[in-house]
Short mmCIF file of C-alpha atoms in Angstrom, two decimals:
data_model
loop_
_atom_site.label_atom_id
_atom_site.label_comp_id
_atom_site.label_asym_id
_atom_site.label_seq_id
_atom_site.Cartn_x
_atom_site.Cartn_y
_atom_site.Cartn_z
CA UNK S 1 67.41 -16.11 125.35
CA UNK S 2 68.61 -16.09 121.90
CA UNK S 3 67.40 -18.28 119.44
CA UNK S 4 69.55 -20.36 117.66
CA UNK S 5 68.23 -19.50 114.07
CA UNK S 6 69.85 -15.50 114.93
CA UNK S 7 72.75 -17.03 114.60
CA UNK S 8 72.78 -18.14 111.24
CA UNK S 9 74.92 -16.41 108.36
CA UNK S 10 77.61 -15.49 111.37
CA UNK S 11 81.00 -16.16 112.10
CA UNK S 12 80.49 -17.87 115.56
CA UNK S 13 83.45 -18.23 118.17
CA UNK S 14 83.02 -21.03 120.38
CA UNK S 15 84.30 -20.25 123.69
CA UNK S 16 85.69 -23.08 125.83
CA UNK S 17 86.69 -21.59 129.38
CA UNK S 18 86.08 -21.44 132.97
CA UNK S 19 86.22 -19.33 135.81
CA UNK S 20 88.71 -21.25 137.81
CA UNK S 21 91.93 -21.10 135.37
CA UNK S 22 93.64 -18.30 135.66
CA UNK S 23 94.83 -18.46 131.62
CA UNK S 24 91.09 -18.37 130.84
CA UNK S 25 90.68 -15.25 133.12
CA UNK S 26 93.92 -13.78 131.54
CA UNK S 27 92.50 -14.43 127.97
CA UNK S 28 89.00 -13.33 128.85
CA UNK S 29 89.83 -9.85 129.41
CA UNK S 30 91.66 -10.01 125.54
CA UNK S 31 88.88 -11.33 123.93
CA UNK S 32 86.36 -9.20 125.63
CA UNK S 33 88.41 -6.09 124.06
CA UNK S 34 88.19 -7.58 120.54
CA UNK S 35 84.76 -8.30 120.88
CA UNK S 36 83.47 -5.36 121.87
CA UNK S 37 85.76 -3.43 118.95
CA UNK S 38 84.31 -5.76 116.28
CA UNK S 39 80.18 -5.59 117.37
CA UNK S 40 80.91 -1.84 117.55
CA UNK S 41 81.93 -1.74 114.09
CA UNK S 42 79.17 -3.60 113.37
CA UNK S 43 80.97 -7.01 112.74
CA UNK S 44 78.87 -10.20 111.72
CA UNK S 45 80.47 -12.09 114.75
CA UNK S 46 79.33 -13.81 117.19
CA UNK S 47 81.01 -15.90 120.84
CA UNK S 48 79.41 -18.29 122.33
CA UNK S 49 80.77 -19.29 125.82
CA UNK S 50 81.10 -23.50 126.70
CA UNK S 51 81.51 -23.56 130.56
CA UNK S 52 84.16 -26.05 132.37
CA UNK S 53 82.99 -24.25 135.48
CA UNK S 54 82.39 -26.43 138.48
CA UNK S 55 79.38 -25.16 139.95
CA UNK S 56 76.78 -22.62 138.95
CA UNK S 57 78.06 -20.27 141.31
CA UNK S 58 81.30 -19.83 139.24
CA UNK S 59 79.68 -19.94 136.37
CA UNK S 60 77.01 -17.15 136.88
CA UNK S 61 80.17 -15.17 138.60
CA UNK S 62 82.55 -15.63 135.11
CA UNK S 63 79.47 -15.18 132.97
CA UNK S 64 78.63 -11.60 134.55
CA UNK S 65 81.85 -10.29 132.57
CA UNK S 66 80.99 -11.74 129.44
CA UNK S 67 79.25 -10.09 126.77
CA UNK S 68 78.31 -12.40 124.41
CA UNK S 69 76.20 -15.50 124.53
CA UNK S 70 76.73 -18.90 126.56
CA UNK S 71 74.90 -22.41 126.57
CA UNK S 72 72.93 -22.77 129.87
CA UNK S 73 75.27 -24.02 132.84
CA UNK S 74 72.45 -27.05 133.36
CA UNK S 75 72.71 -28.24 129.58
CA UNK S 76 75.63 -30.76 130.08
CA UNK S 77 74.77 -32.89 127.42
CA UNK S 78 75.08 -30.27 124.60
CA UNK S 79 78.81 -28.93 126.32
CA UNK S 80 80.01 -32.68 126.25
CA UNK S 81 78.80 -32.88 122.68
CA UNK S 82 80.81 -29.95 121.80
CA UNK S 83 84.13 -30.83 123.58
CA UNK S 84 84.15 -34.01 122.08
CA UNK S 85 83.09 -33.02 118.59
CA UNK S 86 85.59 -30.66 118.37
CA UNK S 87 88.35 -33.01 120.55
CA UNK S 88 89.10 -29.63 123.14
CA UNK S 89 91.78 -31.38 125.27
CA UNK S 90 93.15 -27.82 127.21
CA UNK S 91 91.20 -24.01 128.10
CA UNK S 92 90.73 -21.69 127.02
CA UNK S 93 90.17 -23.14 123.68
CA UNK S 94 88.84 -21.01 120.96
CA UNK S 95 86.92 -22.60 117.79
CA UNK S 96 85.98 -20.33 114.88
CA UNK S 97 82.81 -21.76 113.31
CA UNK S 98 82.61 -19.92 109.77
CA UNK S 99 79.03 -19.62 107.60
CA UNK S 100 80.11 -21.25 104.97
CA UNK S 101 81.00 -24.52 107.05
CA UNK S 102 84.61 -24.19 107.37
CA UNK S 103 86.09 -24.90 111.15
CA UNK S 104 89.11 -22.67 112.10
CA UNK S 105 90.91 -24.33 115.69
CA UNK S 106 93.36 -21.93 116.77
CA UNK S 107 91.33 -18.84 117.68
CA UNK S 108 93.01 -18.10 121.17
CA UNK S 109 96.88 -18.03 119.50
CA UNK S 110 95.19 -15.64 116.88
CA UNK S 111 93.50 -13.10 119.32
CA UNK S 112 96.53 -13.10 121.09
CA UNK S 113 99.10 -12.58 117.95
CA UNK S 114 96.44 -10.48 115.69
CA UNK S 115 93.99 -8.78 117.79
CA UNK S 116 90.69 -7.51 115.54
CA UNK S 117 92.97 -7.56 112.53
CA UNK S 118 92.23 -11.23 112.86
CA UNK S 119 88.66 -10.75 112.01
CA UNK S 120 86.92 -12.59 109.50
CA UNK S 121 88.99 -15.36 110.42
CA UNK S 122 89.22 -16.47 107.29
CA UNK S 123 92.38 -17.95 105.45
CA UNK S 124 92.57 -15.55 103.03
CA UNK S 125 92.68 -12.69 105.80
CA UNK S 126 95.21 -14.94 108.02
CA UNK S 127 97.58 -15.41 104.98
CA UNK S 128 97.56 -11.90 104.29
CA UNK S 129 98.43 -10.95 108.10
CA UNK S 130 101.34 -13.56 108.05
CA UNK S 131 102.69 -11.66 104.63
CA UNK S 132 102.75 -8.27 106.36
CA UNK S 133 104.01 -10.14 109.60
CA UNK S 134 107.13 -11.34 107.15
CA UNK S 135 107.42 -8.23 105.51
CA UNK S 136 107.82 -6.61 109.08
CA UNK S 137 110.41 -8.87 110.56
CA UNK S 138 112.33 -8.64 107.14
CA UNK S 139 112.29 -4.88 107.45
CA UNK S 140 113.17 -5.34 111.25
CA UNK S 141 115.80 -2.77 112.89
CA UNK S 142 116.35 -1.81 116.53
CA UNK S 143 115.18 1.57 116.01
CA UNK S 144 111.54 0.95 114.78
CA UNK S 145 111.54 -2.31 117.70
CA UNK S 146 112.52 -0.06 120.75
CA UNK S 147 111.19 3.52 119.67
CA UNK S 148 107.99 5.43 119.31
CA UNK S 149 107.23 8.73 117.80
CA UNK S 150 107.35 10.12 121.31
CA UNK S 151 110.63 8.57 122.92
CA UNK S 152 113.68 7.40 121.03
CA UNK S 153 115.79 6.27 124.16
CA UNK S 154 115.84 3.55 126.97
CA UNK S 155 116.34 4.20 130.96
CA UNK S 156 119.46 2.82 132.54
CA UNK S 157 120.34 2.49 136.75
CA UNK S 158 119.93 6.33 137.22
CA UNK S 159 116.57 6.21 135.82
CA UNK S 160 116.87 9.83 134.81
CA UNK S 161 119.51 9.04 132.65
CA UNK S 162 118.23 8.49 128.95
CA UNK S 163 119.93 6.29 126.45
CA UNK S 164 119.75 6.72 122.62
CA UNK S 165 118.40 3.44 121.32
CA UNK S 166 120.59 4.28 118.02
CA UNK S 167 123.83 3.41 120.24
CA UNK S 168 122.55 -0.11 120.45
CA UNK S 169 123.16 -0.39 116.77
CA UNK S 170 125.40 -3.17 115.93
CA UNK S 171 125.35 -4.51 119.22
CA UNK S 172 124.02 -8.32 120.13
CA UNK S 173 120.58 -7.14 122.33
CA UNK S 174 118.74 -9.28 124.68
CA UNK S 175 114.96 -8.23 125.16
CA UNK S 176 114.11 -9.59 128.55
CA UNK S 177 110.40 -9.83 129.19
CA UNK S 178 109.87 -10.38 132.83
CA UNK S 179 108.15 -8.83 135.95
CA UNK S 180 108.75 -8.91 139.92
CA UNK S 181 105.68 -10.87 140.69
CA UNK S 182 106.89 -14.08 138.46
CA UNK S 183 108.29 -16.67 140.63
CA UNK S 184 110.39 -18.36 137.65
CA UNK S 185 111.65 -14.77 136.70
CA UNK S 186 112.45 -14.13 140.39
CA UNK S 187 114.62 -17.18 139.70
CA UNK S 188 116.41 -16.47 136.27
CA UNK S 189 117.13 -12.95 136.71
CA UNK S 190 120.16 -13.60 138.95
CA UNK S 191 120.90 -16.05 136.50
CA UNK S 192 120.81 -13.86 133.88
CA UNK S 193 122.56 -10.87 135.54
CA UNK S 194 125.74 -13.18 136.16
CA UNK S 195 125.40 -14.65 132.69
CA UNK S 196 125.23 -11.05 131.52
CA UNK S 197 128.41 -9.96 133.19
CA UNK S 198 130.60 -12.75 132.49
CA UNK S 199 129.85 -12.16 128.77
CA UNK S 200 130.75 -8.56 128.92
CA UNK S 201 133.98 -9.29 130.80
CA UNK S 202 134.73 -11.89 127.93
CA UNK S 203 134.14 -9.21 125.35
CA UNK S 204 136.09 -6.48 127.01
CA UNK S 205 139.42 -9.12 126.88
CA UNK S 206 138.93 -9.45 123.39
CA UNK S 207 138.50 -6.18 122.38
CA UNK S 208 136.94 -5.53 118.73
CA UNK S 209 133.45 -4.28 117.92
CA UNK S 210 131.51 -6.78 119.35
CA UNK S 211 129.45 -5.81 122.37
CA UNK S 212 126.28 -7.20 124.27
CA UNK S 213 123.23 -5.55 125.82
CA UNK S 214 119.97 -6.20 127.93
CA UNK S 215 116.80 -4.37 127.47
CA UNK S 216 114.04 -5.01 130.28
CA UNK S 217 110.56 -5.08 128.95
CA UNK S 218 108.59 -4.88 132.56
CA UNK S 219 105.24 -6.97 132.83
CA UNK S 220 105.10 -5.27 136.34
CA UNK S 221 101.50 -3.97 137.64
CA UNK S 222 102.37 -1.02 138.82
CA UNK S 223 105.33 2.18 138.84
CA UNK S 224 106.76 0.98 142.61
CA UNK S 225 107.35 -2.82 141.26
CA UNK S 226 109.34 -1.59 138.17
CA UNK S 227 111.55 0.59 140.25
CA UNK S 228 112.30 -2.28 143.03
CA UNK S 229 112.66 -5.12 140.17
CA UNK S 230 114.65 -2.71 137.70
CA UNK S 231 117.02 -1.64 140.62
CA UNK S 232 118.65 -5.23 140.80
CA UNK S 233 119.29 -5.20 136.92
CA UNK S 234 122.63 -3.87 135.69
CA UNK S 235 121.22 -2.93 132.15
CA UNK S 236 118.82 -0.83 130.33
CA UNK S 237 114.68 -0.62 130.29
CA UNK S 238 112.02 0.11 128.45
CA UNK S 239 110.02 2.83 130.68
CA UNK S 240 107.25 1.25 132.46
CA UNK S 241 103.98 1.01 130.83
CA UNK S 242 104.98 2.32 127.37
CA UNK S 243 102.72 1.29 124.49
CA UNK S 244 105.86 -0.07 122.57
CA UNK S 245 105.90 -2.72 125.45
CA UNK S 246 102.60 -4.42 124.60
CA UNK S 247 103.30 -4.06 120.75
CA UNK S 248 106.60 -6.18 120.88
CA UNK S 249 104.74 -9.01 123.37
CA UNK S 250 102.37 -9.51 120.32
CA UNK S 251 104.63 -9.04 117.71
CA UNK S 252 107.37 -11.54 119.02
CA UNK S 253 104.53 -13.70 120.15
CA UNK S 254 105.56 -13.94 123.71
CA UNK S 255 103.22 -16.75 125.44
CA UNK S 256 104.66 -16.62 128.92
CA UNK S 257 107.81 -14.68 131.31
CA UNK S 258 110.40 -14.79 131.61
CA UNK S 259 111.19 -14.58 127.75
CA UNK S 260 114.58 -13.51 126.21
CA UNK S 261 114.44 -12.59 122.83
CA UNK S 262 117.97 -12.16 120.83
CA UNK S 263 118.41 -9.42 118.22
CA UNK S 264 121.66 -9.38 116.37
CA UNK S 265 123.72 -6.76 115.53
CA UNK S 266 121.95 -6.43 112.51
CA UNK S 267 118.62 -5.60 114.09
CA UNK S 268 117.48 -9.09 113.08
CA UNK S 269 115.79 -11.59 115.65
CA UNK S 270 118.19 -14.45 115.85
CA UNK S 271 116.08 -16.39 118.53
CA UNK S 272 113.05 -16.50 120.90
CA UNK S 273 114.81 -18.90 123.24
CA UNK S 274 117.41 -16.93 124.58
CA UNK S 275 116.51 -18.25 128.29
CA UNK S 276 116.42 -21.65 127.35
CA UNK S 277 120.39 -21.40 125.58
CA UNK S 278 121.40 -19.67 128.74
CA UNK S 279 120.41 -22.66 131.03
CA UNK S 280 122.01 -24.72 128.74
CA UNK S 281 125.12 -23.28 127.86
CA UNK S 282 125.28 -20.37 130.27
CA UNK S 283 127.39 -17.35 128.70
CA UNK S 284 129.03 -19.83 125.95
CA UNK S 285 125.77 -18.95 124.15
CA UNK S 286 126.68 -15.88 123.29
CA UNK S 287 126.49 -14.51 120.41
CA UNK S 288 123.62 -17.33 120.19
CA UNK S 289 123.92 -17.13 116.65
CA UNK S 290 122.99 -20.95 114.72
CA UNK S 291 126.77 -21.53 114.17
CA UNK S 292 127.83 -21.14 117.78
CA UNK S 293 124.79 -23.63 118.92
CA UNK S 294 126.08 -26.03 116.39
CA UNK S 295 129.51 -25.75 117.95
CA UNK S 296 128.38 -26.23 121.24
CA UNK S 297 126.15 -29.07 120.34
CA UNK S 298 129.01 -30.58 118.87
CA UNK S 299 130.85 -30.00 122.18
CA UNK S 300 128.05 -31.48 123.88
CA UNK S 301 128.28 -34.68 121.96
CA UNK S 302 131.68 -35.23 122.55
CA UNK S 303 131.59 -34.39 126.72
CA UNK S 304 128.74 -36.55 126.91
CA UNK S 305 130.97 -39.78 125.39
CA UNK S 306 133.37 -39.23 128.46
CA UNK S 307 130.16 -38.92 131.07
CA UNK S 308 129.12 -42.43 133.04
CA UNK S 309 126.22 -44.23 131.58
CA UNK S 310 124.49 -44.57 134.42
CA UNK S 311 124.89 -42.76 138.18
CA UNK S 312 123.38 -41.80 141.67
CA UNK S 313 122.40 -38.56 141.91
CA UNK S 314 122.11 -36.63 145.66
CA UNK S 315 118.54 -35.94 144.82
CA UNK S 316 116.78 -38.94 144.04
CA UNK S 317 117.11 -42.64 145.13
CA UNK S 318 116.99 -44.60 141.98
CA UNK S 319 119.65 -44.96 139.48
CA UNK S 320 119.70 -42.31 136.66
CA UNK S 321 120.83 -43.36 133.03
CA UNK S 322 122.34 -40.85 130.72
CA UNK S 323 119.65 -40.62 127.56
CA UNK S 324 119.56 -38.33 124.84
CA UNK S 325 117.38 -37.02 122.23
CA UNK S 326 117.82 -40.29 119.84
CA UNK S 327 117.20 -42.65 123.24
CA UNK S 328 114.33 -41.43 124.73
CA UNK S 329 115.76 -37.76 125.95
CA UNK S 330 114.37 -34.56 125.03
CA UNK S 331 113.22 -31.48 126.28
CA UNK S 332 112.73 -31.71 129.75
CA UNK S 333 112.40 -29.53 133.07
CA UNK S 334 115.55 -30.26 135.07
CA UNK S 335 114.34 -31.48 138.56
CA UNK S 336 117.23 -30.17 140.47
CA UNK S 337 117.50 -26.50 138.75
CA UNK S 338 114.13 -26.16 137.68
CA UNK S 339 115.01 -25.01 134.44
CA UNK S 340 114.33 -25.95 131.34
CA UNK S 341 116.95 -28.80 129.24
CA UNK S 342 116.98 -30.66 125.77
CA UNK S 343 119.75 -32.83 124.59
CA UNK S 344 121.41 -35.13 126.90
CA UNK S 345 120.27 -35.73 130.53
CA UNK S 346 120.36 -38.31 133.55
CA UNK S 347 117.57 -39.84 133.73
CA UNK S 348 114.99 -42.35 136.04
CA UNK S 349 113.90 -44.81 133.47
CA UNK S 350 111.09 -45.82 136.53
CA UNK S 351 109.51 -42.44 137.33
CA UNK S 352 111.14 -40.13 134.63
CA UNK S 353 113.01 -38.01 136.94
CA UNK S 354 115.42 -35.79 134.90
CA UNK S 355 118.66 -33.36 135.77
CA UNK S 356 121.26 -31.32 133.39
CA UNK S 357 124.30 -33.64 133.16
CA UNK S 358 126.24 -30.86 135.03
CA UNK S 359 123.57 -30.60 137.82
CA UNK S 360 124.27 -34.37 138.46
CA UNK S 361 125.92 -34.93 142.35
CA UNK S 362 127.06 -38.17 142.39
CA UNK S 363 126.75 -40.14 145.10
CA UNK S 364 126.94 -43.92 146.20
CA UNK S 365 123.98 -46.38 146.02
CA UNK S 366 123.12 -46.22 150.04
CA UNK S 367 123.42 -42.68 150.26
CA UNK S 368 120.95 -41.99 146.77
CA UNK S 369 118.80 -44.94 149.10
CA UNK S 370 118.00 -42.64 151.71
CA UNK S 371 116.94 -40.07 150.16
CA UNK S 372 113.09 -39.29 151.11
CA UNK S 373 111.94 -37.82 148.35
CA UNK S 374 111.49 -39.08 144.43
#
């Protein structure tokens, strides 16, 4: 037992988490590394675990991995009071309480993004980190993104052949964060391969200096998984386990995979939304610039004017209505292809079922009525 008075004058992290939730377990590993570094350097920091576990056994099992303090599992009243006071709506959630009484609510994001560098979690320190980050992005090049002191090359499909990173200078480059174990990746990768080939073919026909390449940034768990997965891909890759991989994920704040970051010919970031743009516009998204996306949005608006205002879809029993961001639409997950969409959609006003206009498979009302699932 540790007295509350022993925490006076320290920065305190209130850590809302639970053993049963995978994102909590993933973050827990990262937080332990940061905490142990801070403690070994003598930093004035402590963490208190506030459990959302379902039973004492789960609580004890989870707490065994934690080197910090915790609210007793039996103290339900205090746990509920803390959840109410800080309006905790999701986990993992890390709140930093400063000795001066100030509170910082985005501890999880800061730990993922800056690690130990975020300490002491003051506004002054965070502004310094943001300023350094802006400077890095302004001076960003493909070379400083993708090389390290011991490696200035990428792998190609032969695996033993090394492609100089500098050979990509002047090209539009996609950094593809993905892994074989990831189900959404398994669905998106074949689509991306098809789009990649179409973009390359279209550029060959035009001639000129434009070119497009993708670099696989692996999140695989072992070399054999990497070899197997990369064997299906037609582009370049960072070597498995390269330290740059973790640096890139933190630098671009990659929250989940698959993720496609687009780098322009000048070496600067064009967009972090490459995956969504591929889903929306396929090969037409290239070169992913704001000017190209504005043109595509205008084309989509014109196309929408020619679409039926309502229709029946082969995968749903109710009538679907054409909606846009201005009249009830917005970002959504297509119920037909399971990929993200935005802008225009066909939506069931009764139950929220939505599909991309391109995924719409029109049928007559009688056929739609026979669909067994909604």
